[in-house]
PDB file of C-alpha atoms in Angstrom:
ATOM      1  CA  LYS A   1     -30.299   3.217  -4.732  1.00  0.00           C
ATOM      2  CA  ALA A   2     -27.573   0.401  -5.061  1.00  0.00           C
ATOM      3  CA  GLY A   3     -23.920   0.439  -3.929  1.00  0.00           C
ATOM      4  CA  VAL A   4     -20.561   0.223  -5.500  1.00  0.00           C
ATOM      5  CA  THR A   5     -20.665  -3.651  -7.134  1.00  0.00           C
ATOM      6  CA  GLN A   6     -17.500  -6.125  -7.683  1.00  0.00           C
ATOM      7  CA  THR A   7     -17.164  -8.808  -9.930  1.00  0.00           C
ATOM      8  CA  PRO A   8     -16.071 -11.202  -9.531  1.00  0.00           C
ATOM      9  CA  ARG A   9     -15.575 -11.622  -5.595  1.00  0.00           C
ATOM     10  CA  TYR A  10     -13.157 -14.288  -5.581  1.00  0.00           C
ATOM     11  CA  LEU A  11     -10.319 -15.076  -8.134  1.00  0.00           C
ATOM     12  CA  ILE A  12      -7.788 -17.717  -8.412  1.00  0.00           C
ATOM     13  CA  LYS A  13      -5.493 -17.352 -11.680  1.00  0.00           C
ATOM     14  CA  THR A  14      -1.507 -19.014 -12.312  1.00  0.00           C
ATOM     15  CA  ARG A  15       1.298 -16.657 -13.437  1.00  0.00           C
ATOM     16  CA  GLY A  16       1.580 -15.671 -16.731  1.00  0.00           C
ATOM     17  CA  GLN A  17      -2.364 -16.161 -17.073  1.00  0.00           C
ATOM     18  CA  GLN A  18      -4.608 -12.451 -17.564  1.00  0.00           C
ATOM     19  CA  VAL A  19      -7.618 -11.097 -15.334  1.00  0.00           C
ATOM     20  CA  THR A  20     -10.620  -8.493 -16.000  1.00  0.00           C
ATOM     21  CA  LEU A  21     -11.724  -7.386 -12.644  1.00  0.00           C
ATOM     22  CA  SER A  22     -15.429  -5.786 -13.727  1.00  0.00           C
ATOM     23  CA  CYS A  23     -16.920  -2.544 -11.562  1.00  0.00           C
ATOM     24  CA  SER A  24     -20.099  -1.262 -11.521  1.00  0.00           C
ATOM     25  CA  PRO A  25     -20.348   2.463 -10.019  1.00  0.00           C
ATOM     26  CA  ILE A  26     -22.858   4.243  -8.663  1.00  0.00           C
ATOM     27  CA  SER A  27     -26.233   5.374 -10.660  1.00  0.00           C
ATOM     28  CA  GLY A  28     -25.367   8.609 -11.643  1.00  0.00           C
ATOM     29  CA  HIS A  29     -21.395   8.524 -10.802  1.00  0.00           C
ATOM     30  CA  ARG A  30     -18.564   9.075 -13.486  1.00  0.00           C
ATOM     31  CA  SER A  31     -15.173   9.157 -11.949  1.00  0.00           C
ATOM     32  CA  VAL A  32     -14.497   5.141 -10.439  1.00  0.00           C
ATOM     33  CA  SER A  33     -10.735   5.028  -9.478  1.00  0.00           C
ATOM     34  CA  TRP A  34      -9.192   1.510  -8.631  1.00  0.00           C
ATOM     35  CA  TYR A  35      -6.645   1.217  -5.716  1.00  0.00           C
ATOM     36  CA  GLN A  36      -5.157  -2.568  -4.788  1.00  0.00           C
ATOM     37  CA  GLN A  37      -4.653  -4.084  -1.332  1.00  0.00           C
ATOM     38  CA  THR A  38      -2.115  -5.348   0.303  1.00  0.00           C
ATOM     39  CA  PRO A  39      -0.346  -6.743   3.750  1.00  0.00           C
ATOM     40  CA  GLY A  40       2.460  -5.790   2.881  1.00  0.00           C
ATOM     41  CA  GLN A  41       1.580  -2.562   0.584  1.00  0.00           C
ATOM     42  CA  GLY A  42      -0.918  -0.964   2.330  1.00  0.00           C
ATOM     43  CA  LEU A  43      -4.258   0.760   0.005  1.00  0.00           C
ATOM     44  CA  GLN A  44      -2.131   2.018  -3.207  1.00  0.00           C
ATOM     45  CA  PHE A  45      -4.119   4.158  -5.685  1.00  0.00           C
ATOM     46  CA  LEU A  46      -3.711   2.152  -9.256  1.00  0.00           C
ATOM     47  CA  PHE A  47      -6.084   4.192 -11.102  1.00  0.00           C
ATOM     48  CA  GLU A  48      -9.154   6.960 -11.846  1.00  0.00           C
ATOM     49  CA  TYR A  49     -11.385   6.765 -15.336  1.00  0.00           C
ATOM     50  CA  PHE A  50     -14.038   9.711 -15.653  1.00  0.00           C
ATOM     51  CA  SER A  51     -16.264   9.254 -18.839  1.00  0.00           C
ATOM     52  CA  GLU A  52     -14.121   6.735 -20.385  1.00  0.00           C
ATOM     53  CA  THR A  53     -11.023   8.189 -19.618  1.00  0.00           C
ATOM     54  CA  GLN A  54      -7.923   8.170 -17.908  1.00  0.00           C
ATOM     55  CA  ARG A  55      -7.155  10.992 -15.458  1.00  0.00           C
ATOM     56  CA  ASN A  56      -4.812   9.972 -13.372  1.00  0.00           C
ATOM     57  CA  LYS A  57      -3.091   6.716 -12.631  1.00  0.00           C
ATOM     58  CA  GLY A  58      -0.977   5.164  -9.749  1.00  0.00           C
ATOM     59  CA  ASN A  59       2.996   3.778  -9.746  1.00  0.00           C
ATOM     60  CA  PHE A  60       1.826   0.487 -11.376  1.00  0.00           C
ATOM     61  CA  PRO A  61       4.000  -0.862 -14.681  1.00  0.00           C
ATOM     62  CA  GLY A  62       1.951  -0.939 -17.480  1.00  0.00           C
ATOM     63  CA  ARG A  63       0.146  -4.871 -17.123  1.00  0.00           C
ATOM     64  CA  PHE A  64      -1.874  -3.120 -15.206  1.00  0.00           C
ATOM     65  CA  SER A  65      -5.135  -1.203 -17.888  1.00  0.00           C
ATOM     66  CA  GLY A  66      -8.404  -0.240 -17.452  1.00  0.00           C
ATOM     67  CA  ARG A  67     -10.780   1.308 -19.231  1.00  0.00           C
ATOM     68  CA  GLN A  68     -14.430   2.655 -18.885  1.00  0.00           C
ATOM     69  CA  PHE A  69     -17.532   2.945 -21.150  1.00  0.00           C
ATOM     70  CA  SER A  70     -19.948   4.467 -21.824  1.00  0.00           C
ATOM     71  CA  ASN A  71     -22.607   4.393 -18.346  1.00  0.00           C
ATOM     72  CA  SER A  72     -19.857   4.456 -16.422  1.00  0.00           C
ATOM     73  CA  ARG A  73     -18.518   0.911 -15.628  1.00  0.00           C
ATOM     74  CA  SER A  74     -15.416  -0.028 -15.651  1.00  0.00           C
ATOM     75  CA  GLU A  75     -13.108  -2.753 -15.752  1.00  0.00           C
ATOM     76  CA  MET A  76      -9.167  -3.133 -14.662  1.00  0.00           C
ATOM     77  CA  ASN A  77      -6.912  -5.587 -16.441  1.00  0.00           C
ATOM     78  CA  VAL A  78      -4.220  -7.426 -15.223  1.00  0.00           C
ATOM     79  CA  SER A  79      -1.886  -9.242 -17.661  1.00  0.00           C
ATOM     80  CA  THR A  80       0.806 -11.727 -17.728  1.00  0.00           C
ATOM     81  CA  LEU A  81       0.484 -11.963 -13.577  1.00  0.00           C
ATOM     82  CA  GLU A  82       2.868 -12.215 -11.421  1.00  0.00           C
ATOM     83  CA  LEU A  83       2.881 -14.164  -7.286  1.00  0.00           C
ATOM     84  CA  GLY A  84       2.749  -9.985  -6.253  1.00  0.00           C
ATOM     85  CA  ASP A  85      -0.401  -9.503  -7.739  1.00  0.00           C
ATOM     86  CA  SER A  86      -2.551 -11.327  -5.495  1.00  0.00           C
ATOM     87  CA  ALA A  87      -4.079  -8.986  -3.552  1.00  0.00           C
ATOM     88  CA  LEU A  88      -8.165  -7.579  -3.342  1.00  0.00           C
ATOM     89  CA  TYR A  89      -8.840  -4.886  -5.948  1.00  0.00           C
ATOM     90  CA  LEU A  90     -11.037  -1.814  -4.549  1.00  0.00           C
ATOM     91  CA  CYS A  91     -13.249   0.084  -6.706  1.00  0.00           C
ATOM     92  CA  ALA A  92     -14.619   3.348  -5.754  1.00  0.00           C
ATOM     93  CA  SER A  93     -17.193   5.994  -8.018  1.00  0.00           C
ATOM     94  CA  SER A  94     -17.270   9.366  -6.989  1.00  0.00           C
ATOM     95  CA  ARG A  95     -19.959  11.866  -8.601  1.00  0.00           C
ATOM     96  CA  ASP A  96     -17.634  14.067 -10.067  1.00  0.00           C
ATOM     97  CA  GLY A  97     -13.536  12.782  -8.641  1.00  0.00           C
ATOM     98  CA  GLN A  98     -13.379  16.308  -7.084  1.00  0.00           C
ATOM     99  CA  GLY A  99     -11.464  16.687  -3.781  1.00  0.00           C
ATOM    100  CA  GLN A 100     -14.335  16.876  -1.630  1.00  0.00           C
ATOM    101  CA  GLU A 101     -16.600  15.014  -2.627  1.00  0.00           C
ATOM    102  CA  THR A 102     -16.636  11.553  -0.997  1.00  0.00           C
ATOM    103  CA  GLN A 103     -15.618   7.905  -2.662  1.00  0.00           C
ATOM    104  CA  TYR A 104     -17.978   4.647  -2.215  1.00  0.00           C
ATOM    105  CA  PHE A 105     -15.568   1.543  -2.191  1.00  0.00           C
ATOM    106  CA  GLY A 106     -16.688  -1.220  -3.498  1.00  0.00           C
ATOM    107  CA  PRO A 107     -16.409  -5.084  -1.698  1.00  0.00           C
ATOM    108  CA  GLY A 108     -14.147  -5.497  -3.531  1.00  0.00           C
ATOM    109  CA  THR A 109     -12.791  -8.556  -5.581  1.00  0.00           C
ATOM    110  CA  ARG A 110     -10.258 -11.170  -4.160  1.00  0.00           C
ATOM    111  CA  LEU A 111      -7.125 -12.539  -6.129  1.00  0.00           C
ATOM    112  CA  LEU A 112      -4.743 -15.264  -5.854  1.00  0.00           C
ATOM    113  CA  VAL A 113      -2.043 -15.822  -7.899  1.00  0.00           C
ATOM    114  CA  LEU A 114      -0.663 -19.544  -7.693  1.00  0.00           C
TER     115      LEU A 114
ATOM    116  CA  ALA B   1       4.278  15.395  -2.456  1.00  0.00           C
ATOM    117  CA  GLN B   2       1.319  14.032   0.280  1.00  0.00           C
ATOM    118  CA  SER B   3       1.341  11.085   2.614  1.00  0.00           C
ATOM    119  CA  VAL B   4      -0.430  10.151   6.049  1.00  0.00           C
ATOM    120  CA  THR B   5       0.872   8.356   8.761  1.00  0.00           C
ATOM    121  CA  GLN B   6      -0.863   5.913  10.994  1.00  0.00           C
ATOM    122  CA  PRO B   7       2.006   4.874  13.465  1.00  0.00           C
ATOM    123  CA  ASP B   8      -0.432   2.410  15.219  1.00  0.00           C
ATOM    124  CA  ILE B   9      -0.539  -0.921  13.300  1.00  0.00           C
ATOM    125  CA  HIS B  10      -2.505  -2.420  16.371  1.00  0.00           C
ATOM    126  CA  ILE B  11      -4.602  -1.496  19.327  1.00  0.00           C
ATOM    127  CA  THR B  12      -6.142  -3.598  22.189  1.00  0.00           C
ATOM    128  CA  VAL B  13      -8.529  -2.011  23.732  1.00  0.00           C
ATOM    129  CA  SER B  14     -11.838  -2.932  25.914  1.00  0.00           C
ATOM    130  CA  GLU B  15     -15.111  -3.051  25.274  1.00  0.00           C
ATOM    131  CA  GLY B  16     -16.582   0.226  27.027  1.00  0.00           C
ATOM    132  CA  ALA B  17     -12.771   1.903  26.976  1.00  0.00           C
ATOM    133  CA  SER B  18     -12.000   4.957  25.222  1.00  0.00           C
ATOM    134  CA  LEU B  19     -10.198   5.021  22.052  1.00  0.00           C
ATOM    135  CA  GLU B  20      -8.444   7.897  19.639  1.00  0.00           C
ATOM    136  CA  LEU B  21      -6.414   6.477  16.532  1.00  0.00           C
ATOM    137  CA  ARG B  22      -3.668   8.741  15.392  1.00  0.00           C
ATOM    138  CA  CYS B  23      -2.899  10.324  12.120  1.00  0.00           C
ATOM    139  CA  ASN B  24      -0.300  12.765  11.352  1.00  0.00           C
ATOM    140  CA  TYR B  25      -0.054  14.301   7.535  1.00  0.00           C
ATOM    141  CA  SER B  26       1.822  15.835   5.131  1.00  0.00           C
ATOM    142  CA  TYR B  27       0.457  18.145   3.046  1.00  0.00           C
ATOM    143  CA  GLY B  28       1.106  22.092   1.477  1.00  0.00           C
ATOM    144  CA  ALA B  29      -2.154  23.366   1.588  1.00  0.00           C
ATOM    145  CA  THR B  30      -5.843  22.654   3.838  1.00  0.00           C
ATOM    146  CA  PRO B  31      -6.339  19.532   2.633  1.00  0.00           C
ATOM    147  CA  TYR B  32      -9.605  17.181   2.827  1.00  0.00           C
ATOM    148  CA  LEU B  33      -9.164  14.447   5.425  1.00  0.00           C
ATOM    149  CA  PHE B  34     -11.815  11.116   5.909  1.00  0.00           C
ATOM    150  CA  TRP B  35     -11.790   7.388   8.270  1.00  0.00           C
ATOM    151  CA  TYR B  36     -12.923   4.956   6.906  1.00  0.00           C
ATOM    152  CA  VAL B  37     -13.203   1.523   8.210  1.00  0.00           C
ATOM    153  CA  GLN B  38     -12.394  -1.667   7.072  1.00  0.00           C
ATOM    154  CA  SER B  39     -13.771  -4.990   7.981  1.00  0.00           C
ATOM    155  CA  PRO B  40     -12.236  -8.588   7.452  1.00  0.00           C
ATOM    156  CA  GLY B  41     -13.052  -9.296   3.276  1.00  0.00           C
ATOM    157  CA  GLN B  42     -14.579  -5.797   3.108  1.00  0.00           C
ATOM    158  CA  GLY B  43     -14.816  -2.696   1.437  1.00  0.00           C
ATOM    159  CA  LEU B  44     -13.685   1.017   3.093  1.00  0.00           C
ATOM    160  CA  GLN B  45     -17.201   2.272   4.473  1.00  0.00           C
ATOM    161  CA  LEU B  46     -16.402   5.986   5.384  1.00  0.00           C
ATOM    162  CA  LEU B  47     -16.564   7.283   8.906  1.00  0.00           C
ATOM    163  CA  LEU B  48     -16.315  11.186   8.552  1.00  0.00           C
ATOM    164  CA  LYS B  49     -14.232  13.495   6.779  1.00  0.00           C
ATOM    165  CA  TYR B  50     -13.188  16.803   7.071  1.00  0.00           C
ATOM    166  CA  PHE B  51     -13.332  20.448   3.953  1.00  0.00           C
ATOM    167  CA  SER B  52     -13.293  22.911   5.975  1.00  0.00           C
ATOM    168  CA  GLY B  53     -14.799  24.678   9.139  1.00  0.00           C
ATOM    169  CA  ASP B  54     -15.639  23.729  12.657  1.00  0.00           C
ATOM    170  CA  THR B  55     -12.480  21.077  13.969  1.00  0.00           C
ATOM    171  CA  LEU B  56     -14.270  18.835  15.466  1.00  0.00           C
ATOM    172  CA  VAL B  57     -16.445  16.477  12.775  1.00  0.00           C
ATOM    173  CA  GLN B  58     -18.681  13.918  13.725  1.00  0.00           C
ATOM    174  CA  GLY B  59     -19.195  10.112  11.877  1.00  0.00           C
ATOM    175  CA  ILE B  60     -20.831   7.896  11.955  1.00  0.00           C
ATOM    176  CA  LYS B  61     -21.457   5.296  15.167  1.00  0.00           C
ATOM    177  CA  GLY B  62     -20.581   8.055  16.790  1.00  0.00           C
ATOM    178  CA  PHE B  63     -16.856   8.084  15.907  1.00  0.00           C
ATOM    179  CA  GLU B  64     -15.946  12.219  15.656  1.00  0.00           C
ATOM    180  CA  ALA B  65     -12.920  13.716  15.029  1.00  0.00           C
ATOM    181  CA  GLU B  66     -10.605  16.529  15.457  1.00  0.00           C
ATOM    182  CA  PHE B  67      -8.311  18.441  13.107  1.00  0.00           C
ATOM    183  CA  LYS B  68      -5.495  20.160  13.559  1.00  0.00           C
ATOM    184  CA  ARG B  69      -3.583  22.387  11.161  1.00  0.00           C
ATOM    185  CA  SER B  70      -0.785  23.112  14.162  1.00  0.00           C
ATOM    186  CA  GLN B  71      -0.229  19.487  14.793  1.00  0.00           C
ATOM    187  CA  SER B  72      -0.550  18.338  11.569  1.00  0.00           C
ATOM    188  CA  SER B  73      -3.078  15.451  12.340  1.00  0.00           C
ATOM    189  CA  PHE B  74      -6.693  14.098  12.396  1.00  0.00           C
ATOM    190  CA  ASN B  75      -7.334  11.838  15.629  1.00  0.00           C
ATOM    191  CA  LEU B  76      -9.996   9.031  15.458  1.00  0.00           C
ATOM    192  CA  ARG B  77     -12.025   9.174  18.668  1.00  0.00           C
ATOM    193  CA  LYS B  78     -15.341   7.114  20.077  1.00  0.00           C
ATOM    194  CA  PRO B  79     -15.558   7.588  23.826  1.00  0.00           C
ATOM    195  CA  SER B  80     -17.266   4.261  24.285  1.00  0.00           C
ATOM    196  CA  VAL B  81     -15.652   1.234  21.734  1.00  0.00           C
ATOM    197  CA  HIS B  82     -17.750  -1.961  21.067  1.00  0.00           C
ATOM    198  CA  TRP B  83     -17.291  -5.122  20.518  1.00  0.00           C
ATOM    199  CA  SER B  84     -18.343  -4.257  16.358  1.00  0.00           C
ATOM    200  CA  ASP B  85     -15.974  -1.920  16.049  1.00  0.00           C
ATOM    201  CA  ALA B  86     -13.505  -4.744  15.745  1.00  0.00           C
ATOM    202  CA  ALA B  87     -11.519  -3.744  12.731  1.00  0.00           C
ATOM    203  CA  GLU B  88      -8.892  -1.730  10.455  1.00  0.00           C
ATOM    204  CA  TYR B  89      -9.907   1.938  10.509  1.00  0.00           C
ATOM    205  CA  PHE B  90      -7.990   3.721   7.483  1.00  0.00           C
ATOM    206  CA  CYS B  91      -6.965   7.226   7.568  1.00  0.00           C
ATOM    207  CA  ALA B  92      -6.553   9.194   3.851  1.00  0.00           C
ATOM    208  CA  VAL B  93      -5.547  12.619   2.231  1.00  0.00           C
ATOM    209  CA  VAL B  94      -6.687  13.707  -0.046  1.00  0.00           C
ATOM    210  CA  SER B  95      -5.757  16.583  -2.682  1.00  0.00           C
ATOM    211  CA  ARG B  96      -6.983  18.453  -5.693  1.00  0.00           C
ATOM    212  CA  SER B  97      -3.972  17.380  -8.605  1.00  0.00           C
ATOM    213  CA  GLY B  98      -5.337  19.265 -11.881  1.00  0.00           C
ATOM    214  CA  GLY B  99      -8.658  19.356 -11.374  1.00  0.00           C
ATOM    215  CA  TYR B 100      -8.795  15.733 -10.058  1.00  0.00           C
ATOM    216  CA  GLN B 101      -8.891  14.169  -6.780  1.00  0.00           C
ATOM    217  CA  LYS B 102      -5.531  12.264  -5.334  1.00  0.00           C
ATOM    218  CA  VAL B 103      -6.445  10.391  -2.887  1.00  0.00           C
ATOM    219  CA  THR B 104      -3.243   8.953  -0.172  1.00  0.00           C
ATOM    220  CA  PHE B 105      -3.731   6.484   2.412  1.00  0.00           C
ATOM    221  CA  GLY B 106      -1.929   5.943   5.535  1.00  0.00           C
ATOM    222  CA  THR B 107      -1.820   1.863   6.296  1.00  0.00           C
ATOM    223  CA  GLY B 108      -4.353   1.332   7.971  1.00  0.00           C
ATOM    224  CA  THR B 109      -4.388   0.622  12.058  1.00  0.00           C
ATOM    225  CA  LYS B 110      -5.671  -2.750  13.288  1.00  0.00           C
ATOM    226  CA  LEU B 111      -8.499  -2.452  16.078  1.00  0.00           C
ATOM    227  CA  GLN B 112      -8.870  -5.500  18.458  1.00  0.00           C
ATOM    228  CA  VAL B 113     -11.716  -4.676  20.768  1.00  0.00           C
ATOM    229  CA  ILE B 114     -11.408  -7.511  24.507  1.00  0.00           C
ATOM    230  CA  PRO B 115     -14.288  -8.195  26.730  1.00  0.00           C
TER     231      PRO B 115
END
């Protein structure tokens, strides 16, 4: 079974631009979560989608948004990029996003904002 | 609110030595606890998890962890470290909030293995 895939793996943008990251979950998984990882803040939860609906959201500004499609693939968008948005963005999938389930992580997209 | 503390930011051990990585959590009920490992530039890989039952859980790559409710701890151990274990390790607590997962990660412990 294929794992979680994320595209692109690396991205360079400039301040003020916007970016869209993509995540394809493991087949059969309907829950997709997004995390931002930085050296200073560690792993921070962005949001979780289940059946095309955002179910849970972390403490990030509205510049960070996402969506999920009917095939469970998810995209994350960051508008008006800031230098501080440089990070590794990880997505994780699980079957239903319930407490006991394991989240399977993708390799991440490394975003550099110049 | 739940929280996870990994008090050791960086640990160095010799190859073949034993390892213990500390994790303390704060959560009102019985938590779901996970340990993940992250190699440089990679995503997170699950090492082991605890939900209930036997408080000593075995994971992949020879790792084990023990849940101690009285100490609110879930420390990760390995009897003999290999050079390939050099990576960053994250403890996570998962709770249910409104029927879905809320995952909180610790800040991570970087493990360096010296020959």
